[in-house]
Structure formats: C-alpha cells, structure tokens
Amino acid sequence: MESTTTILVADDEATSRLLLKSILEGEGYSVIEAVDGQDALEKIELSKPDIAVLDLLMPKLDGLNVCKELRKKFDIIELPIVMVTAANETDSLIKCLSQGANDFISKPVNKDILLARLNNIVMALQSRLALIEAHKEAARRQRMETVGQFAAGVAHNFNNVLGVIMGNAELLIEDLHKARMSAESAAMILDSSRKAAILTESLLTFTGTHGHKNCKDPLKAAESLLPLAKAFSGTRVTYELTCTERPGSVVISSSDLVSVLLQLVRNGIEAIADSGSVQIEIKTVEIENQKQVRFRVSDTGTGMPEHLIEHAFEPFYSSKNVGVRGGISFDGSGLGLSLAYNLVSSAGGYIRVVRSGKNGTVIEFVVPCAESDS
C-alpha cells in the first residue's frame, strides 16, 4: 500500500467519519475529513486528494451532487470516487454510478470490502502513473532521436561548409603569397562562415533550456528551424514560412515551440516520397475572447489514410514503415506527433489534423499568448 495515498472522507455523521478515518489510517493512508458536501468540494479543490469517499446523504450538498460537480473537473482516473450508501438506496446508487462514481460500499461499512475496493483503485492509479512515466520516457527518447537525426544533417552541412571555407582559405593564402588579394575567395569564406553560424544558432535554439515559460518571438523561433529542416532533408524539399503580422509572446518555451514545429515538419518530410514542399503559416487569432497564435504546417506528401487520422497523436501509433525515403532513414516509432501533442497541451493549447489526403496533410496547433500580450 502506498503510504502517500491521500483519501478525502466526507460524511456529516462524526461517528461514521471517524470510523472510516481509523480504518484508512490504520492501513497507511493519509485522510482528509469533510463534514458535508460543500466542505468536500472546497477541500478537494485545496488539497487535491487521490481518492474521494463520499456519503450519499449529506446536508447542504449530497453525495450525488458532489460527484456530479467533481466530474466536471476530474475524470474517473484523475479522481476516483467511492460512494457510501445504505443498502436500500438502489435507485440512488444507480444515479451515482451514472454520474461517474467508480465504486460503492454499503453501510454498515465492512472493513475488508472497503480496503479491497480501495486497493483495486490504488493499483489502477499506480498503473496509470507508470504508464504516464513510460510515455514521458518514450517522448524523451524520441526527442533525443530527433536531435540526433537533425544534428547528423547539420554535421553533414557543416562538413560541406567547412570544405568551402578551407578550400578558399588555401586559395587565398596562395594569392597572398603572390602579393594580391582574392576578393572572390574572401567573399566565399565569409558567406560559408555565416551559413555555419546560422546552423549553429538554429541547433542551439532547438536544444535550448526547456524550463523558460514564454517564447518572446515565435516568428524568430520558427525561422531558426528552417536551416535544420533544410540540413535534414536536403534539396528535395522546399520550405516556405509566412506570417502576416509578427506575433507577441506565447506561453510555451522557444525550444518546445521549435520542437513541435520540427516534429510536424519532419512528419511532412517523411510523407514526401521524392520531392515536394512544406509550408509553415503563423497567424494571431482570437478564440473565445483570448488572443492566441496559430501555427499551421502543410505538406505536399501522400497524406494519412482517413481511418488513421483520429490516431495521429497517439503514442506508438504509426502508419510509416521503418526504412529510407529520399535518402533519409526513419524509424517509424510513432512518437513524433505524440510528443508534439504533449508539448502543446502542456502549454494550454491544442493540436489537430485539419485535413489529409492525396494532396498532402495540414496540421495546426494553437497556443495562448502571454498575459502581457492578451
């Protein structure tokens, strides 16, 4: 039994409440007491317990209405609810279950039955936490894989850039030995050095710190990923970035924003068999009286099968095969869009497939503007 599991017990009868508390604390649970339904709602909001045990009949707000209110904020996994009811309240019990109660126990409370049902709930909670951690770990690995693949592309471009720099530097040295300057060689060195600097800045943006709350310049962040994308795909894919009005700060870190865009761009690259294009559109919009920024990524690839669209953001779900397309290796792990979904959701936004078919796929995500820009 996890000693850190916290259970709220709501019952207006002090004797019943203290009995439940004694049983639960004897098994290592932490207990919060509530004297009625309203008190239960307030303490759940304040203390965030793991499980709620509610008496059906309470003053001010009965167990049925407490359950109904809680289900507006928490699903059956986020906050399991166990109803305590008299044996003859069958109709009310059915109503409670229909309102989202996970389980019930009849009065007088049987200690063994209560603990067995709570233990089942705790085991389910632990399984869910383990699944969440596994998903986070898979997402971390996916991110590192993406960093590795794009870094490999950048390294390849660096070799090309450095080759130009070194070659022209050697020519320049020969010219200097002949007491004359080669403006053309110097210009090529400068141009290649600038390209190398752009690649470096882009990679630093992508691998930057993830704890920073706001991206102050979303357009700059989007621009920084283009050299990475080009380094990754080569010349077979062209890119276009459009933004009618420069957006303000958004509630997502620059590196997370670049990571989301990179996953969507990568998805587009993978869908393009030979040659094609990827477009990124950035636009400030107002949704439900809140200023937000919409990012829309479209490609000219083969598109997703219609029956797979609803699964697009599920972890480990992929219609792509492991292999090589356009000279690029893909693992088909099915984690890229799931990682994007998690990052956008964590920022309070949403992501969706707008359309997908033989003419390509369009995916958009929306994140809120920072309060200072709202």
XYZ file of C-alpha atoms in Angstrom:
374
model
C 0.000 0.000 0.000
C 1.320 3.455 -0.847
C 1.514 5.489 2.393
C 1.394 8.704 0.364
C -2.088 7.993 -0.998
C -4.462 10.656 0.327
C -8.176 9.959 0.720
C -10.875 12.525 1.437
C -13.716 11.181 3.594
C -16.944 13.194 3.504
C -19.699 12.307 5.989
C -21.841 14.556 8.179
C -22.015 11.886 10.878
C -18.917 12.221 13.040
C -19.040 8.596 14.207
C -19.072 7.201 10.651
C -16.395 9.639 9.553
C -14.081 8.752 12.432
C -14.600 5.024 11.830
C -13.547 5.368 8.196
C -10.597 7.526 9.208
C -9.445 4.945 11.743
C -9.652 2.098 9.220
C -7.816 4.016 6.496
C -5.060 5.478 8.663
C -4.508 2.008 10.093
C -3.618 0.896 6.542
C -1.185 3.758 5.958
C -3.470 6.142 4.062
C -3.477 9.881 4.741
C -7.028 11.087 5.485
C -8.714 14.466 4.998
C -12.097 14.912 6.687
C -15.075 16.850 5.289
C -18.257 17.434 7.295
C -20.619 17.886 4.330
C -20.752 18.072 0.539
C -19.775 21.724 0.253
C -16.867 21.205 2.628
C -15.789 18.242 0.491
C -15.680 20.327 -2.707
C -13.660 23.062 -1.018
C -11.128 20.660 0.500
C -10.738 18.694 -2.735
C -10.007 21.935 -4.578
C -7.475 22.923 -1.912
C -5.792 19.602 -1.078
C -6.097 17.566 -4.311
C -6.584 14.107 -2.701
C -6.013 10.911 -4.684
C -9.419 9.359 -3.868
C -12.736 10.680 -2.510
C -15.047 8.593 -0.294
C -18.466 10.299 -0.159
C -21.518 9.559 1.934
C -24.615 9.676 -0.245
C -26.822 11.579 2.215
C -25.290 14.829 3.459
C -26.670 18.320 4.210
C -26.027 21.388 2.007
C -24.868 19.216 -0.892
C -25.436 15.473 -1.033
C -23.006 12.880 -2.378
C -24.766 12.656 -5.740
C -24.356 16.379 -6.441
C -20.797 16.398 -5.113
C -19.981 13.583 -7.545
C -21.672 15.489 -10.367
C -19.659 18.652 -9.624
C -16.373 16.771 -9.333
C -16.840 15.071 -12.683
C -16.918 18.492 -14.326
C -13.256 18.896 -13.323
C -11.845 15.392 -12.860
C -12.401 12.190 -14.809
C -12.739 8.761 -13.172
C -8.974 8.223 -13.331
C -7.891 11.663 -12.126
C -10.109 11.439 -9.021
C -11.722 8.067 -8.232
C -14.920 8.374 -6.166
C -16.346 5.719 -3.840
C -19.921 6.244 -2.624
C -21.028 5.083 0.832
C -24.733 4.254 0.780
C -27.442 2.456 2.736
C -28.336 -0.987 1.366
C -31.838 0.062 0.315
C -30.825 3.062 -1.787
C -30.606 1.134 -5.079
C -32.083 3.898 -7.248
C -29.737 6.488 -5.781
C -26.815 4.120 -6.243
C -27.596 3.753 -9.946
C -27.739 7.545 -10.233
C -24.356 7.858 -8.526
C -22.733 5.374 -10.884
C -24.290 7.153 -13.850
C -22.836 10.438 -12.545
C -19.333 8.955 -12.537
C -18.756 7.187 -9.221
C -16.093 4.490 -9.575
C -17.469 2.161 -6.920
C -19.679 1.970 -3.841
C -19.814 0.345 -0.427
C -22.871 -0.245 1.704
C -23.488 0.730 5.312
C -22.612 -0.579 7.786
C -19.116 -0.417 6.324
C -17.279 -3.729 6.095
C -13.583 -3.075 6.662
C -12.307 -5.848 4.390
C -14.601 -4.919 1.493
C -13.707 -1.220 1.818
C -9.965 -1.894 1.810
C -10.207 -4.374 -1.062
C -12.047 -1.876 -3.263
C -9.708 0.959 -2.366
C -6.718 -1.283 -3.035
C -8.062 -2.007 -6.528
C -8.369 1.721 -7.156
C -4.853 2.410 -5.836
C -3.414 -0.312 -8.079
C -5.170 1.268 -11.064
C -3.741 4.679 -10.112
C -0.236 3.233 -9.830
C -0.583 1.551 -13.224
C -1.683 4.852 -14.732
C 1.280 6.698 -13.206
C 3.635 4.021 -14.518
C 2.112 4.389 -17.984
C 2.496 8.171 -17.849
C 6.150 7.832 -16.845
C 6.742 5.307 -19.621
C 5.172 7.700 -22.110
C 7.329 10.572 -20.832
C 10.444 8.447 -21.129
C 9.492 7.401 -24.653
C 8.908 11.052 -25.535
C 12.319 11.984 -24.109
C 13.944 9.274 -26.205
C 12.050 10.469 -29.273
C 13.293 13.990 -28.680
C 16.871 12.807 -28.344
C 16.482 10.748 -31.508
C 15.184 13.816 -33.341
C 18.094 15.874 -32.026
C 20.467 13.164 -33.212
C 18.966 12.920 -36.692
C 18.887 16.663 -37.232
C 22.333 17.063 -35.704
C 23.598 14.477 -38.207
C 22.110 16.546 -41.014
C 23.675 19.701 -39.602
C 27.033 17.934 -39.249
C 26.853 16.903 -42.908
C 26.186 20.518 -43.900
C 28.999 21.685 -41.636
C 31.389 19.404 -43.486
C 30.287 20.969 -46.770
C 30.560 24.495 -45.352
C 33.965 23.841 -43.803
C 35.136 22.318 -47.072
C 34.300 25.577 -48.860
C 35.977 27.639 -46.128
C 39.170 25.578 -46.072
C 39.386 25.319 -49.843
C 39.020 29.049 -50.366
C 41.322 29.810 -47.446
C 44.052 27.772 -49.148
C 43.461 29.673 -52.390
C 43.550 32.957 -50.500
C 46.854 32.020 -48.869
C 48.308 31.216 -52.285
C 47.067 34.565 -53.592
C 48.533 36.385 -50.592
C 51.863 34.722 -51.261
C 51.608 36.196 -54.730
C 51.030 39.606 -53.088
C 47.454 40.008 -54.330
C 44.068 39.558 -52.630
C 41.286 37.365 -53.982
C 38.016 39.154 -53.211
C 36.002 36.235 -54.568
C 37.681 33.700 -52.250
C 37.284 36.013 -49.258
C 33.593 36.516 -50.039
C 33.030 32.764 -50.259
C 34.751 32.260 -46.901
C 32.573 34.939 -45.317
C 29.390 33.518 -46.851
C 30.180 29.973 -45.723
C 31.060 31.200 -42.236
C 27.701 32.931 -41.998
C 25.924 29.727 -43.045
C 27.793 27.827 -40.353
C 26.792 30.452 -37.778
C 23.124 30.147 -38.794
C 23.238 26.367 -38.425
C 24.872 26.720 -35.009
C 22.270 29.237 -33.806
C 19.437 27.030 -35.061
C 20.762 23.938 -33.294
C 21.262 25.910 -30.067
C 17.672 27.155 -30.232
C 16.370 23.623 -30.693
C 18.453 22.148 -27.877
C 17.967 25.112 -25.540
C 16.584 25.118 -21.997
C 13.022 23.814 -21.715
C 12.075 25.469 -18.451
C 11.610 29.017 -19.780
C 7.948 29.876 -19.634
C 7.384 32.092 -22.661
C 8.703 32.315 -26.191
C 9.022 36.054 -26.747
C 9.450 35.863 -30.511
C 7.578 32.904 -32.096
C 8.465 34.019 -35.623
C 12.187 34.039 -34.849
C 11.857 30.589 -33.273
C 10.128 29.283 -36.407
C 12.761 30.868 -38.649
C 15.511 29.179 -36.650
C 14.258 25.689 -37.511
C 14.418 26.186 -41.301
C 18.200 25.660 -41.565
C 17.806 22.471 -39.509
C 14.992 21.234 -41.719
C 16.962 22.005 -44.885
C 20.024 20.284 -43.457
C 17.883 17.246 -42.701
C 16.001 16.921 -45.991
C 18.496 18.326 -48.457
C 17.307 19.932 -51.682
C 14.427 17.521 -52.378
C 12.070 19.546 -50.120
C 11.471 23.296 -50.344
C 10.209 25.383 -47.430
C 8.052 28.481 -47.116
C 7.339 30.457 -43.938
C 4.567 33.078 -43.978
C 3.474 35.463 -41.230
C 1.232 38.456 -41.974
C 1.783 40.112 -38.586
C 4.599 39.410 -36.136
C 3.025 37.707 -33.082
C 3.822 38.544 -29.469
C 4.938 36.249 -26.664
C 3.301 32.828 -26.323
C 3.052 30.564 -23.276
C 5.496 27.915 -24.489
C 9.289 27.888 -24.381
C 11.213 28.648 -27.560
C 12.824 25.214 -27.600
C 9.484 23.446 -27.083
C 7.915 25.529 -29.857
C 10.756 24.662 -32.229
C 10.455 21.020 -31.180
C 6.727 20.929 -32.013
C 7.273 22.603 -35.379
C 10.181 20.291 -36.099
C 8.050 17.209 -35.415
C 5.362 18.494 -37.801
C 7.909 19.431 -40.456
C 9.555 16.037 -40.054
C 6.142 14.403 -40.474
C 5.757 16.323 -43.730
C 9.236 15.366 -44.937
C 8.520 11.699 -44.271
C 5.303 11.920 -46.293
C 7.117 13.291 -49.352
C 8.430 10.403 -51.423
C 10.716 12.205 -53.890
C 10.281 15.967 -53.959
C 7.763 18.426 -52.602
C 7.251 21.355 -50.263
C 6.449 22.158 -46.650
C 4.746 25.412 -45.689
C 4.558 26.998 -42.229
C 1.953 29.700 -41.623
C 1.844 31.768 -38.422
C -1.172 33.890 -37.563
C -2.524 35.646 -34.471
C -6.164 34.702 -33.852
C -8.808 35.299 -31.189
C -10.569 32.263 -29.744
C -13.209 32.648 -27.020
C -12.064 36.231 -26.369
C -8.471 35.129 -25.858
C -5.610 36.162 -28.109
C -3.716 33.123 -29.383
C -1.175 32.236 -32.059
C -1.946 29.583 -34.654
C 0.801 27.626 -36.378
C -0.219 25.676 -39.467
C 2.144 23.218 -41.175
C 1.166 21.785 -44.559
C 2.972 19.458 -46.924
C 2.526 18.044 -50.423
C 3.077 14.455 -49.347
C 0.909 11.368 -49.687
C -1.351 12.164 -46.723
C -2.704 9.910 -43.985
C -5.331 7.222 -44.563
C -8.659 8.558 -43.296
C -9.081 5.821 -40.697
C -5.702 6.689 -39.140
C -6.257 10.431 -38.679
C -8.030 10.020 -35.337
C -4.998 8.074 -34.060
C -2.414 10.587 -35.322
C -1.401 11.853 -31.879
C -1.475 8.524 -30.052
C 1.916 7.260 -28.833
C 3.490 4.329 -30.690
C 0.825 4.557 -33.420
C 2.355 4.998 -36.861
C 1.426 4.211 -40.431
C 5.064 4.641 -41.523
C 7.391 1.734 -42.050
C 10.984 1.597 -40.908
C 13.240 2.352 -43.835
C 14.745 5.001 -46.056
C 12.875 7.599 -48.095
C 14.589 10.272 -50.125
C 17.926 9.164 -48.714
C 16.770 9.721 -45.119
C 16.400 6.979 -42.520
C 13.183 6.784 -40.478
C 12.337 4.521 -37.565
C 8.528 4.626 -37.743
C 8.274 4.731 -33.923
C 5.051 6.745 -33.926
C 6.163 9.130 -31.169
C 6.808 12.400 -33.027
C 3.224 13.689 -33.193
C 2.544 12.367 -29.695
C 5.452 14.438 -28.380
C 4.071 17.490 -30.214
C 0.637 16.854 -28.696
C 2.070 16.675 -25.172
C 4.109 19.867 -25.527
C 1.175 21.841 -26.963
C -1.266 20.507 -24.357
C 1.146 21.358 -21.540
C 1.161 24.943 -22.811
C -2.641 25.111 -22.630
C -3.148 24.838 -26.379
C -4.497 22.261 -28.794
C -3.318 20.492 -31.941
C -5.337 18.830 -34.701
C -5.211 17.454 -38.219
C -7.084 19.976 -40.369
C -7.146 17.738 -43.424
C -5.173 14.961 -45.039
C -5.442 13.367 -48.455
C -3.691 12.719 -51.743
C -2.711 16.399 -51.975
C -0.966 16.390 -48.618
C -1.603 16.993 -44.938
C -2.353 20.138 -42.942
C -1.791 20.111 -39.171
C -2.300 23.144 -36.975
C -1.716 23.923 -33.334
C -2.746 26.914 -31.259
C -1.065 28.241 -28.110
C -2.201 31.154 -25.903
C -0.457 34.493 -25.964
C 1.286 35.538 -22.768
C -0.874 37.679 -20.483
C 1.087 40.826 -21.228
C 0.108 40.430 -24.898
C -3.544 39.379 -24.378
